[in-house]
mmCIF file of C-alpha atoms and ligand atoms in Angstrom:
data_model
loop_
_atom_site.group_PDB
_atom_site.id
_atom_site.type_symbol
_atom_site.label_atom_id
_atom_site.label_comp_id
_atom_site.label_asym_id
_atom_site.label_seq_id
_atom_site.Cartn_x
_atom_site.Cartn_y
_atom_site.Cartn_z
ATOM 1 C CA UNK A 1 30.209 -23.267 -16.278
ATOM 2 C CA UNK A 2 29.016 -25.288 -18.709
ATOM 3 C CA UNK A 3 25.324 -25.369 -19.520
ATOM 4 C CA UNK A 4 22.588 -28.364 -18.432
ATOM 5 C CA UNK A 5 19.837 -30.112 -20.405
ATOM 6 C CA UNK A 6 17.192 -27.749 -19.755
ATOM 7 C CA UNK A 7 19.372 -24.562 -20.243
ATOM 8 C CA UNK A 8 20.738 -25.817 -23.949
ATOM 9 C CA UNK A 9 17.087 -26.695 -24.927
ATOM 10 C CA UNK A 10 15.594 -23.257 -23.981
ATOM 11 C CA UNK A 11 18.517 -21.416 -25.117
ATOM 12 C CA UNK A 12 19.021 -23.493 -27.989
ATOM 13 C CA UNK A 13 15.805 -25.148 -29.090
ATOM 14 C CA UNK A 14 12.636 -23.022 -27.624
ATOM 15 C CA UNK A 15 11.063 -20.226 -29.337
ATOM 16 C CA UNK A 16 7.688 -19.462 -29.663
ATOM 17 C CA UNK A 17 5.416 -21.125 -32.032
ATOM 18 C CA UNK A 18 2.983 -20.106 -34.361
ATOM 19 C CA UNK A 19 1.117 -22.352 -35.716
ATOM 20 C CA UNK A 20 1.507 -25.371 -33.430
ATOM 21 C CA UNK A 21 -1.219 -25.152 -30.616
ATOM 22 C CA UNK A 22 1.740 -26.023 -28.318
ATOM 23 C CA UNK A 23 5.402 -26.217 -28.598
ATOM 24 C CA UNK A 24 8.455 -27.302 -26.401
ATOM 25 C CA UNK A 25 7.792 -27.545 -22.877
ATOM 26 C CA UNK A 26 5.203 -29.986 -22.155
ATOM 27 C CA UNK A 27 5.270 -33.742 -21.957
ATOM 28 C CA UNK A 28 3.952 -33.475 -25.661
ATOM 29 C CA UNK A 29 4.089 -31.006 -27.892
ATOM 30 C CA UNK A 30 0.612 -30.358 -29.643
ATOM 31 C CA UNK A 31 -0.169 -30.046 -33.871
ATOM 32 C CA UNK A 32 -3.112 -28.512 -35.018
ATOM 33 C CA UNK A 33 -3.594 -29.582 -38.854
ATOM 34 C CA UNK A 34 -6.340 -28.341 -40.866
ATOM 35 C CA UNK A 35 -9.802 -30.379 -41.029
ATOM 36 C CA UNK A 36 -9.878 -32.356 -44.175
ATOM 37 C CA UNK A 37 -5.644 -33.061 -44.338
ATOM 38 C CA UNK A 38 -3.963 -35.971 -43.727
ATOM 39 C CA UNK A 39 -1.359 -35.951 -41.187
ATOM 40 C CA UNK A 40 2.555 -36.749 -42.991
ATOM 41 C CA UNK A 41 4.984 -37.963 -40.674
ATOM 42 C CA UNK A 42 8.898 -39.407 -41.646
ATOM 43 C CA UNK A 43 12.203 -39.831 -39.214
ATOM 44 C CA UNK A 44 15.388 -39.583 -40.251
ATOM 45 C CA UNK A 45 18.398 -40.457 -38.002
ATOM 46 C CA UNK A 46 21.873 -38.967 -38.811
ATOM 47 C CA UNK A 47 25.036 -40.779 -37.295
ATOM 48 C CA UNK A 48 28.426 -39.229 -37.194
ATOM 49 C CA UNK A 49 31.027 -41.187 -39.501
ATOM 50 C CA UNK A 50 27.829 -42.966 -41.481
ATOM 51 C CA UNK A 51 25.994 -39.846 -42.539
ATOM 52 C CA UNK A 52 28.349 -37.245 -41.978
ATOM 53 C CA UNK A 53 31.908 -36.170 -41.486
ATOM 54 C CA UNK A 54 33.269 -35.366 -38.327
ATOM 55 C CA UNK A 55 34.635 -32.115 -40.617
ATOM 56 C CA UNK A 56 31.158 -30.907 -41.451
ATOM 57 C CA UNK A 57 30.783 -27.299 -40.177
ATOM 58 C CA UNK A 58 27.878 -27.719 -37.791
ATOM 59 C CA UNK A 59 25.549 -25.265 -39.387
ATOM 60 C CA UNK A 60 25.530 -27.715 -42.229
ATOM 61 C CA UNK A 61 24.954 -30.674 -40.298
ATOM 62 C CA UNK A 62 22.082 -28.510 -38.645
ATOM 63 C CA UNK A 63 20.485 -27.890 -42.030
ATOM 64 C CA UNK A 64 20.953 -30.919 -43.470
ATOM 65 C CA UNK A 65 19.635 -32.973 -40.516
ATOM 66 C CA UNK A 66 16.100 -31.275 -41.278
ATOM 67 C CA UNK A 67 16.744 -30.998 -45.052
ATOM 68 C CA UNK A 68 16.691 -35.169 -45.337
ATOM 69 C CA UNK A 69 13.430 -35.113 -43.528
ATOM 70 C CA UNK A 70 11.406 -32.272 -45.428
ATOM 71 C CA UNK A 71 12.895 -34.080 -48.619
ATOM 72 C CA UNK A 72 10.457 -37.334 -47.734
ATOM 73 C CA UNK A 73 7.960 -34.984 -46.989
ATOM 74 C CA UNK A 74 8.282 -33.255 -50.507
ATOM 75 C CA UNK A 75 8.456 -36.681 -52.023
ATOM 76 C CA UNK A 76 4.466 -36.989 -50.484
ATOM 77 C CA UNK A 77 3.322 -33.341 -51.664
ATOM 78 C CA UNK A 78 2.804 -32.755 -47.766
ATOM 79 C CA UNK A 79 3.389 -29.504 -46.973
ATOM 80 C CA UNK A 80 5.585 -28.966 -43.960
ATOM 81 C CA UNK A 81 4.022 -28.157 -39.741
ATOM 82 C CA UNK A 82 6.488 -29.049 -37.584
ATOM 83 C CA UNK A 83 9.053 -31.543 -35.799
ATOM 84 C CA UNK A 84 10.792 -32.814 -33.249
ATOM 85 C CA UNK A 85 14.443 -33.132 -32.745
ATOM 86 C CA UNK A 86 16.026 -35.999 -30.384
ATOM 87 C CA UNK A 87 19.571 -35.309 -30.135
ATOM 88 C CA UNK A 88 22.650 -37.241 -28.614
ATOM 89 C CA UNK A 89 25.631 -35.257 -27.623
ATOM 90 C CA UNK A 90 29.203 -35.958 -26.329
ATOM 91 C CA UNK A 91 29.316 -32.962 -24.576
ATOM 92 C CA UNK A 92 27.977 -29.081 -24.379
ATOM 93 C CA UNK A 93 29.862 -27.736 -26.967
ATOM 94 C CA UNK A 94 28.369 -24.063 -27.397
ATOM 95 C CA UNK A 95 30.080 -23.209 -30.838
ATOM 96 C CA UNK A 96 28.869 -26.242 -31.757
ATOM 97 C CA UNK A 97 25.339 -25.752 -30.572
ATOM 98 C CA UNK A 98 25.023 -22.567 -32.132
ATOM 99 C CA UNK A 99 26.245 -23.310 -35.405
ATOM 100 C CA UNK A 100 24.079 -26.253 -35.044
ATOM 101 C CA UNK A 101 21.005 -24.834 -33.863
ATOM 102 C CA UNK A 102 21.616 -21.862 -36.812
ATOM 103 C CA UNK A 103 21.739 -23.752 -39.873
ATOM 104 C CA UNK A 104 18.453 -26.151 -38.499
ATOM 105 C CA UNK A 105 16.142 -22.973 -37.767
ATOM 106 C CA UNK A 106 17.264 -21.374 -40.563
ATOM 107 C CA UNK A 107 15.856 -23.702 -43.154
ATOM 108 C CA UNK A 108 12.901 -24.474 -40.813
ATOM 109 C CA UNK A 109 12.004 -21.104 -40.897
ATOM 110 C CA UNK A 110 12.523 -20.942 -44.913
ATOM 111 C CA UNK A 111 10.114 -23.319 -44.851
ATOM 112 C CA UNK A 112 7.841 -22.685 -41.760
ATOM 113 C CA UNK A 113 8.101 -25.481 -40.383
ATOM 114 C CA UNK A 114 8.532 -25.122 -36.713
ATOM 115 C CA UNK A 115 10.211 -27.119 -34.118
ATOM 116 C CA UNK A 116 7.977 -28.231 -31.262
ATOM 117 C CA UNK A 117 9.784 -30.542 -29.280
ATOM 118 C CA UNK A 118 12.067 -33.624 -29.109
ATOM 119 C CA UNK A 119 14.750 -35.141 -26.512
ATOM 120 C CA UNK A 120 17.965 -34.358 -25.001
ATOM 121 C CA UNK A 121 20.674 -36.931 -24.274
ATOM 122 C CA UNK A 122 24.681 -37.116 -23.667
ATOM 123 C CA UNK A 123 26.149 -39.709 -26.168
ATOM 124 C CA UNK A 124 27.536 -40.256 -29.239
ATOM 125 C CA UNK A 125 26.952 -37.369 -31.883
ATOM 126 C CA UNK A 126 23.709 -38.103 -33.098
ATOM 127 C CA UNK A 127 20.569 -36.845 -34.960
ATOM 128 C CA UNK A 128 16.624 -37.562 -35.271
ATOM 129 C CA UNK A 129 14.448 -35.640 -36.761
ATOM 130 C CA UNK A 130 10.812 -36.732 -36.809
ATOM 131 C CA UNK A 131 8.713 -33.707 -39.667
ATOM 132 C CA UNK A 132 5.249 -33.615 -39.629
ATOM 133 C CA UNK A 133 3.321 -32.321 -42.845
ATOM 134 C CA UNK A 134 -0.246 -32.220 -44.391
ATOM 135 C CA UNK A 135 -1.720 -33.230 -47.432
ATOM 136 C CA UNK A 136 -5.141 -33.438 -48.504
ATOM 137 C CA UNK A 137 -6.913 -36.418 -47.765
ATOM 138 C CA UNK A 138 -6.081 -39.036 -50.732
ATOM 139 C CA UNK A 139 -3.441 -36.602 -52.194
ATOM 140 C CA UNK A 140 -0.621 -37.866 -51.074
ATOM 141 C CA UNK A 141 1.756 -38.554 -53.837
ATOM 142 C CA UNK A 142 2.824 -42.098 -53.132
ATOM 143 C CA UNK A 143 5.838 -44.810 -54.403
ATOM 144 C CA UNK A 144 2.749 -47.364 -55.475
ATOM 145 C CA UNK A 145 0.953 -45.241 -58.448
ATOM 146 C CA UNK A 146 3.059 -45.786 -61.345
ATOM 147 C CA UNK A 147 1.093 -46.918 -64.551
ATOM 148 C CA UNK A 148 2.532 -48.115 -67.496
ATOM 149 C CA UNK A 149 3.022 -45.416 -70.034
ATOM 150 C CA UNK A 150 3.892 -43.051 -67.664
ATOM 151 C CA UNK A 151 6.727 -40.522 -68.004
ATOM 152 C CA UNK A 152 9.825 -40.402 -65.654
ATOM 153 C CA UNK A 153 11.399 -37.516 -64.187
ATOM 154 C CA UNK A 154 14.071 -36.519 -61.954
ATOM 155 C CA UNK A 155 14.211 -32.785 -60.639
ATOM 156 C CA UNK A 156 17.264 -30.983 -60.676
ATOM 157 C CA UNK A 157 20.880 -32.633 -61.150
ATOM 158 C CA UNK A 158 22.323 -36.108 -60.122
ATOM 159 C CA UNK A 159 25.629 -37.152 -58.638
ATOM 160 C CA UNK A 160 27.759 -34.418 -56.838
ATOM 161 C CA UNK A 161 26.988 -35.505 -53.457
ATOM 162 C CA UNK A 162 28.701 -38.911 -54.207
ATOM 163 C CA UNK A 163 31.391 -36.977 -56.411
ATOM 164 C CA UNK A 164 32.346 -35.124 -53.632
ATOM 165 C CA UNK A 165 32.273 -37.809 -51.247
ATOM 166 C CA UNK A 166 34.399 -39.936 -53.708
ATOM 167 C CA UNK A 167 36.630 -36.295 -53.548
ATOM 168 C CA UNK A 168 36.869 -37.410 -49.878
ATOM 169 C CA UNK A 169 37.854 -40.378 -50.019
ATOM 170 C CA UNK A 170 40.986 -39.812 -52.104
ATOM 171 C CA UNK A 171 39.444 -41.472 -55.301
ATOM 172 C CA UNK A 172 38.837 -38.155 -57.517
ATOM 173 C CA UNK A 173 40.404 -34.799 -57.539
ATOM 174 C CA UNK A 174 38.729 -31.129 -58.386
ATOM 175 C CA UNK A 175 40.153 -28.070 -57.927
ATOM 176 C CA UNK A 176 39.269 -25.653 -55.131
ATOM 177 C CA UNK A 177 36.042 -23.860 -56.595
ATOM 178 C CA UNK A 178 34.586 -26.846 -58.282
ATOM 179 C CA UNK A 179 34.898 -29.145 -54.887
ATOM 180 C CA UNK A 180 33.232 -26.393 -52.733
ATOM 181 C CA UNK A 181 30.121 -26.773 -55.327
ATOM 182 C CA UNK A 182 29.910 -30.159 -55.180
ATOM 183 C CA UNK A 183 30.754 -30.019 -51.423
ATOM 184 C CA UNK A 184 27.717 -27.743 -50.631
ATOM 185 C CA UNK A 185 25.405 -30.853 -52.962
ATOM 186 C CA UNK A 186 26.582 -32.850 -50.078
ATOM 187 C CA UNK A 187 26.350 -30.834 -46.977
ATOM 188 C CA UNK A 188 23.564 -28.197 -48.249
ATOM 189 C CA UNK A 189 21.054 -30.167 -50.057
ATOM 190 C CA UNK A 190 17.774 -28.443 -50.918
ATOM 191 C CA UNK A 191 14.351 -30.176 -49.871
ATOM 192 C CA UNK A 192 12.060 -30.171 -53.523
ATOM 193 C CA UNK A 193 9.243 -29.538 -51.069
ATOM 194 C CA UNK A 194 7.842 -26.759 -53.368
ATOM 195 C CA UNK A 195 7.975 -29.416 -56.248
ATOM 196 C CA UNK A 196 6.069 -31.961 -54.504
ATOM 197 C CA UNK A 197 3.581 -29.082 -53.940
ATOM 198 C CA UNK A 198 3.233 -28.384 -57.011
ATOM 199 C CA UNK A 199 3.145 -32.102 -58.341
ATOM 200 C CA UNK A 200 0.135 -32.984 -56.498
ATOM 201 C CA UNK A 201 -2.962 -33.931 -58.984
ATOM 202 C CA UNK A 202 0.070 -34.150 -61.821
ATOM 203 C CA UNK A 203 2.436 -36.934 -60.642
ATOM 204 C CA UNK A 204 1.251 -40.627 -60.710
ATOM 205 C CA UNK A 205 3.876 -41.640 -58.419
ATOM 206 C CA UNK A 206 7.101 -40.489 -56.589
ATOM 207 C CA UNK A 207 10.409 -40.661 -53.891
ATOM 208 C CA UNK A 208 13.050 -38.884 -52.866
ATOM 209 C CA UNK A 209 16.342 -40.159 -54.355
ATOM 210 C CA UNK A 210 18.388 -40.794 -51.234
ATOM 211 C CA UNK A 211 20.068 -44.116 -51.812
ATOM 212 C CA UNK A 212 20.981 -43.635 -55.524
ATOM 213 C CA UNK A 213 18.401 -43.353 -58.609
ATOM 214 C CA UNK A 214 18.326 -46.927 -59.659
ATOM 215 C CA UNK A 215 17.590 -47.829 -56.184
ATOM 216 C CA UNK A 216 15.354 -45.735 -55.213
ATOM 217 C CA UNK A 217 13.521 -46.044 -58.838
ATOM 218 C CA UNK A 218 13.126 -49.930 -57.649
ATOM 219 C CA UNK A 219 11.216 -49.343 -55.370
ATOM 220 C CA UNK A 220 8.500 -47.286 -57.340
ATOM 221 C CA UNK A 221 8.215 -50.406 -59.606
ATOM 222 C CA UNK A 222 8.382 -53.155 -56.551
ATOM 223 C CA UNK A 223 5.301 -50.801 -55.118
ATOM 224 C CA UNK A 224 3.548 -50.152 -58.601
ATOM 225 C CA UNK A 225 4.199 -53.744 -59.538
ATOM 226 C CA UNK A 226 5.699 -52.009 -63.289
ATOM 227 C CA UNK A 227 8.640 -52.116 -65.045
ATOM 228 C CA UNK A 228 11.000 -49.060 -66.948
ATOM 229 C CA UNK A 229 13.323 -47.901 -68.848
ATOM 230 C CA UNK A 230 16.365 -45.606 -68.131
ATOM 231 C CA UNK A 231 17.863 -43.757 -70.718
ATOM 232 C CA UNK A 232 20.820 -43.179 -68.557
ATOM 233 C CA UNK A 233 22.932 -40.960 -70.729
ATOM 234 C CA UNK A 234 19.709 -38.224 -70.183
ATOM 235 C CA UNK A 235 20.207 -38.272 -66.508
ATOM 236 C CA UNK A 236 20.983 -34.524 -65.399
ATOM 237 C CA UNK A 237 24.486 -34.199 -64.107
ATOM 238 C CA UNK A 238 27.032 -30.821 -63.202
ATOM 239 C CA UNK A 239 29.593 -29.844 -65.193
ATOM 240 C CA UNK A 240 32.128 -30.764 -62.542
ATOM 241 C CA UNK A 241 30.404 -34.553 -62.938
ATOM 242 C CA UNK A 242 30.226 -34.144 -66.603
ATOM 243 C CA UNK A 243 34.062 -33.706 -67.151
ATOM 244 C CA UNK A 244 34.946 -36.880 -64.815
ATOM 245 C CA UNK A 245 35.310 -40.533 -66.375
ATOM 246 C CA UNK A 246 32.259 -42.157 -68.007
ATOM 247 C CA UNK A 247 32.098 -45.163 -65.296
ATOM 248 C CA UNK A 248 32.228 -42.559 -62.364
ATOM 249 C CA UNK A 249 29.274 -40.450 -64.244
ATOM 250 C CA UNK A 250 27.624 -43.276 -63.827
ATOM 251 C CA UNK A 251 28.180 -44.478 -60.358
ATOM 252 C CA UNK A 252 27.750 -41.089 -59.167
ATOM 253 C CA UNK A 253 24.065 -40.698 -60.977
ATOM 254 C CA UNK A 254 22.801 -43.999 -60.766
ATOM 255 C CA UNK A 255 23.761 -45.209 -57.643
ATOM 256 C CA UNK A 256 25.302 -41.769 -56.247
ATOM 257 C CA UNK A 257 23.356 -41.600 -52.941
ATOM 258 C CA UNK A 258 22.821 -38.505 -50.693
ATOM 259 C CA UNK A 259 21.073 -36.399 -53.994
ATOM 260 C CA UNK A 260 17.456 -35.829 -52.153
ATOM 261 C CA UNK A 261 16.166 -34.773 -55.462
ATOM 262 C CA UNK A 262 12.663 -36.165 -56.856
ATOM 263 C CA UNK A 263 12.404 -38.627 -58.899
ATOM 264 C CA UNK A 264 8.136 -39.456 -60.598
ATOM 265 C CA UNK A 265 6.174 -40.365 -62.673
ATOM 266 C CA UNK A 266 3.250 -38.590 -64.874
ATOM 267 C CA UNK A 267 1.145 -39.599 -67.828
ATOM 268 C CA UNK A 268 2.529 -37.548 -70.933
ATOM 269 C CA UNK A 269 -0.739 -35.614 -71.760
ATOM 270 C CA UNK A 270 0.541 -33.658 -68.577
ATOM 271 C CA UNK A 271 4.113 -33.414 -69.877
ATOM 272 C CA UNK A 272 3.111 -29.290 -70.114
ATOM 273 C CA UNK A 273 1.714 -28.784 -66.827
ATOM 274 C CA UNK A 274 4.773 -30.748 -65.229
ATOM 275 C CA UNK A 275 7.044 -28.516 -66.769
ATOM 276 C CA UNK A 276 5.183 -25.820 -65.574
ATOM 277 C CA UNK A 277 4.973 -27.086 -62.109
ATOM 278 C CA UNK A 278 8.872 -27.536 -62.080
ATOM 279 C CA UNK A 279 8.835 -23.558 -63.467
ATOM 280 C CA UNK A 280 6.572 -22.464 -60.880
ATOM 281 C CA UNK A 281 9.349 -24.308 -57.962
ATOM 282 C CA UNK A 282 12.336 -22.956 -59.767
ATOM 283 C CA UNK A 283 13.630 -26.313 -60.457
ATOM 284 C CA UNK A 284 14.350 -27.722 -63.372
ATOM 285 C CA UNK A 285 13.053 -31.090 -63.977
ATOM 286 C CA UNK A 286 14.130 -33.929 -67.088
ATOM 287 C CA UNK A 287 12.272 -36.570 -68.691
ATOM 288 C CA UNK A 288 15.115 -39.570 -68.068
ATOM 289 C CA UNK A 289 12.771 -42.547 -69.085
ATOM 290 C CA UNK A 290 9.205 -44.153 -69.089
ATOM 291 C CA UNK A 291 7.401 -46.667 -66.977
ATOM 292 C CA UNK A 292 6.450 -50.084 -69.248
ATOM 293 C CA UNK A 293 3.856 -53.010 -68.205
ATOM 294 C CA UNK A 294 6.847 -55.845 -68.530
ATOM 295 C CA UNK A 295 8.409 -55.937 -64.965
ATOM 296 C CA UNK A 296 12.077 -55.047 -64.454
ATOM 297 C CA UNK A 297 14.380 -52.107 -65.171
ATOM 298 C CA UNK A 298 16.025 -51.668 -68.350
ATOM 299 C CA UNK A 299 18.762 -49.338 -68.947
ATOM 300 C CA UNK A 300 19.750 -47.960 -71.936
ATOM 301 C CA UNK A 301 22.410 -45.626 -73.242
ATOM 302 C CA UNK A 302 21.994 -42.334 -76.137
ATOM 303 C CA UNK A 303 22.166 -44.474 -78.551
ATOM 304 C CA UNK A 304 19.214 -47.051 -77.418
ATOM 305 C CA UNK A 305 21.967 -49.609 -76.317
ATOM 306 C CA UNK A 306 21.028 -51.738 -73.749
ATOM 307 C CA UNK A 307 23.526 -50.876 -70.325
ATOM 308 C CA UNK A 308 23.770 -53.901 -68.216
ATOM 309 C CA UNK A 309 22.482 -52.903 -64.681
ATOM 310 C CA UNK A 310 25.435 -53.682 -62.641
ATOM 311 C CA UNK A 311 24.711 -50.556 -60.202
ATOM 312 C CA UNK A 312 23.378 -51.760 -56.546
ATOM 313 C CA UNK A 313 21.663 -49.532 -54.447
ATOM 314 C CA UNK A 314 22.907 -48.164 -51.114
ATOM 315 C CA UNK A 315 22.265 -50.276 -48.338
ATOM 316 C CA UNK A 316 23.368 -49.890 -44.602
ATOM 317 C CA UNK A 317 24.351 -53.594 -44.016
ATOM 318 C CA UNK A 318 25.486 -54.328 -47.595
ATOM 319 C CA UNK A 319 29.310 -53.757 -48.297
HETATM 320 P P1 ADP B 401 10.136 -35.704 -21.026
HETATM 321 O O1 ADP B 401 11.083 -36.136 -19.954
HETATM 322 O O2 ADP B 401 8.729 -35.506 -20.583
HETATM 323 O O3 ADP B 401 10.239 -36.526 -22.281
HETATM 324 P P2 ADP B 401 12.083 -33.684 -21.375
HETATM 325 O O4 ADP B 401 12.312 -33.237 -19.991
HETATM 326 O O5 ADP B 401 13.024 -34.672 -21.995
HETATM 327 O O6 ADP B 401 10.617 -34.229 -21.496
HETATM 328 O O7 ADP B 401 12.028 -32.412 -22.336
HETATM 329 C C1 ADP B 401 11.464 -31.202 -21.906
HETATM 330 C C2 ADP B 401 10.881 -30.449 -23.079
HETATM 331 O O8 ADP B 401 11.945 -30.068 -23.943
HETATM 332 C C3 ADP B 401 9.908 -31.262 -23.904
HETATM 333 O O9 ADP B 401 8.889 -30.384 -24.336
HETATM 334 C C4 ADP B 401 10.717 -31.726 -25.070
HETATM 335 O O10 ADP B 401 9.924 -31.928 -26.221
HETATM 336 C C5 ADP B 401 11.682 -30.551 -25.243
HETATM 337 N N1 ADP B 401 12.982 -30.909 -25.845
HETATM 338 C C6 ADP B 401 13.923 -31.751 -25.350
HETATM 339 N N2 ADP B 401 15.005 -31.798 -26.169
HETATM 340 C C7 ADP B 401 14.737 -30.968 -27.198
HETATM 341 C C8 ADP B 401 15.454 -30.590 -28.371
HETATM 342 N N3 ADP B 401 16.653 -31.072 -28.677
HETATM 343 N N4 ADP B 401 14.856 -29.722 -29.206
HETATM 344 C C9 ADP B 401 13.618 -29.252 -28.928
HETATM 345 N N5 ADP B 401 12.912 -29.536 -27.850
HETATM 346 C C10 ADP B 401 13.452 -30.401 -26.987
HETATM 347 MG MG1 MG B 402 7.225 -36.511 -20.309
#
């Protein structure tokens, strides 16, 4: 027999908390964050065919689903408390629920951050996370504190989610061992949340690259009300990228998508202690450009070149 709502959420989604006052159960679940923080809170919805493949094994989906939420969480130096997960499914599908269910408390528990409630529903497969974090009051590392002069950075690599996507798709090939690496950027990406930790006091500004880096990077100069440049040919890419076509380098790092890396800014003088920081997460991190006073975003190539900026961001209701 085939389980009900309540049975699936306490055999699939209950377990004691521990630092929650209350968890699942209740009408609401209840947070206690320390005196003096702030209170971080970002949703994420995930929507089978738009965000992910029907294909995806279901642990992945499970870690991913919270992954894209502790990344905006990271990108705000909050440190991870909890979250809820409202979930729409076509049916009770046990292998699926326990794949599911594995892959989400798995990386919730990596970074205890506990799940305290959410909401049950038949439907089409889908996925919404709501993460709640704290930061010290005023210590939030925001999109709006850019400052002319400032250093840009990205953490880790750009690129091989949309490479394998584009893999997908038909449009580029990789053999077996390459495509499961840039496969796992896709379906396994790793929240910087350490990073943003260890960025706060140090970073003037920053966001989680989810829609592509020139996108996302617009909006840190819309907020700042800045401009920058892009040395694009410094942007940190895999191997696998690396020995594809120049123009897909470039779609896939500038306007890739799905990368959930960090992308700030810092004044230079703390060029050290950045570096540092990014040591102390065990993530590398790359100077790709520098935030100027004249509005707009200027791209240039090894050579100082100017690139024309022909790369759009991703956008939901944009072909
Ligand atoms: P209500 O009707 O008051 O909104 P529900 O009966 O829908 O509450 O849910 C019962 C409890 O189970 C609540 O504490 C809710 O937060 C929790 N819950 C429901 N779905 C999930 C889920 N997918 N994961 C975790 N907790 C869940
Ligand atoms: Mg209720």
């Amino acid at each position: 027999m085939s389980l009900g709502e309540f049975d699936l959420i306490a055999r699939y989604f209950t377990r004691e908390v521990r630092r929650a006052a209350l968890g699942v159960g209740d009408d609401c679940a209840l947070l206690a964050p320390t005196a003096g923080m702030q209170l971080a809170t970002s949703s994420d919805m995930l929507v089978e065919g738009r965000h992910f493949l029907s294909t995806v094994a279901p642990e992945r989906l499970g870690h991913k689903a919270l992954a894209v939420n502790l990344s905006d969480l990271a990108a705000c130096g909050a440190r991870p408390l909890g979250f809820t997960l409202a979930l729409a499914l076509p049916r009770v599908d046990e292998v699926f629920l326990d794949g599911f269910a594995r892959g989400l408390l798995r990386l919730a528990d990596a970074h205890d951050c506990e799940l305290i409630g959410g909401d049950t529903t038949q439907g089409p497969l889908n996925i919404c996370i709501t993460a709640f974090g704290e930061v010290p009051a005023g210590a939030a590392l925001l999109r709006s504190g850019a400052v002319p002069g400032d250093d840009l950075y990205v953490s880790g690599s750009l690129g091989d989610a949309r490479l394998a996507l584009e893999v997908f798709r038909g449009h580029l090939a990789l053999e077996g061992m390459r495509f499961d690496a840039v496969r796992a950027a896709m379906e396994l990406p790793q929240p910087r949340v350490s990073l943003g930790l260890a960025l706060r006091g140090l970073a003037h500004s920053a966001i989680d690259i989810s829609d592509g880096l020139l996108g996302d990077l617009r909006h840190i100069l819309r907020r700042s009300a800045v401009g920058a440049t892009v040395d694009i040919d410094a942007v940190p890419r895999s191997d696998a990228l690396a020995a594809q076509a120049p123009e897909w380098q470039r779609v896939c790092t500038l306007a890739g998508g799905d990368d959930y890396e960090l992308l700030f800014t810092a004044p230079p003088r703390q060029d050290r202690a950045v570096h540092e920081a990014a040591a102390q997460a065990g993530v590398p991190v790359t100077r790709i450009g520098r935030i100027d006073a004249e509005p707009g975003l200027r791209l240039v190539d090894r050579h100082r070149v100017a690139v024309a900026d022909t790369f759009g961001s991703f956008d939901h209701f944009r072909p």
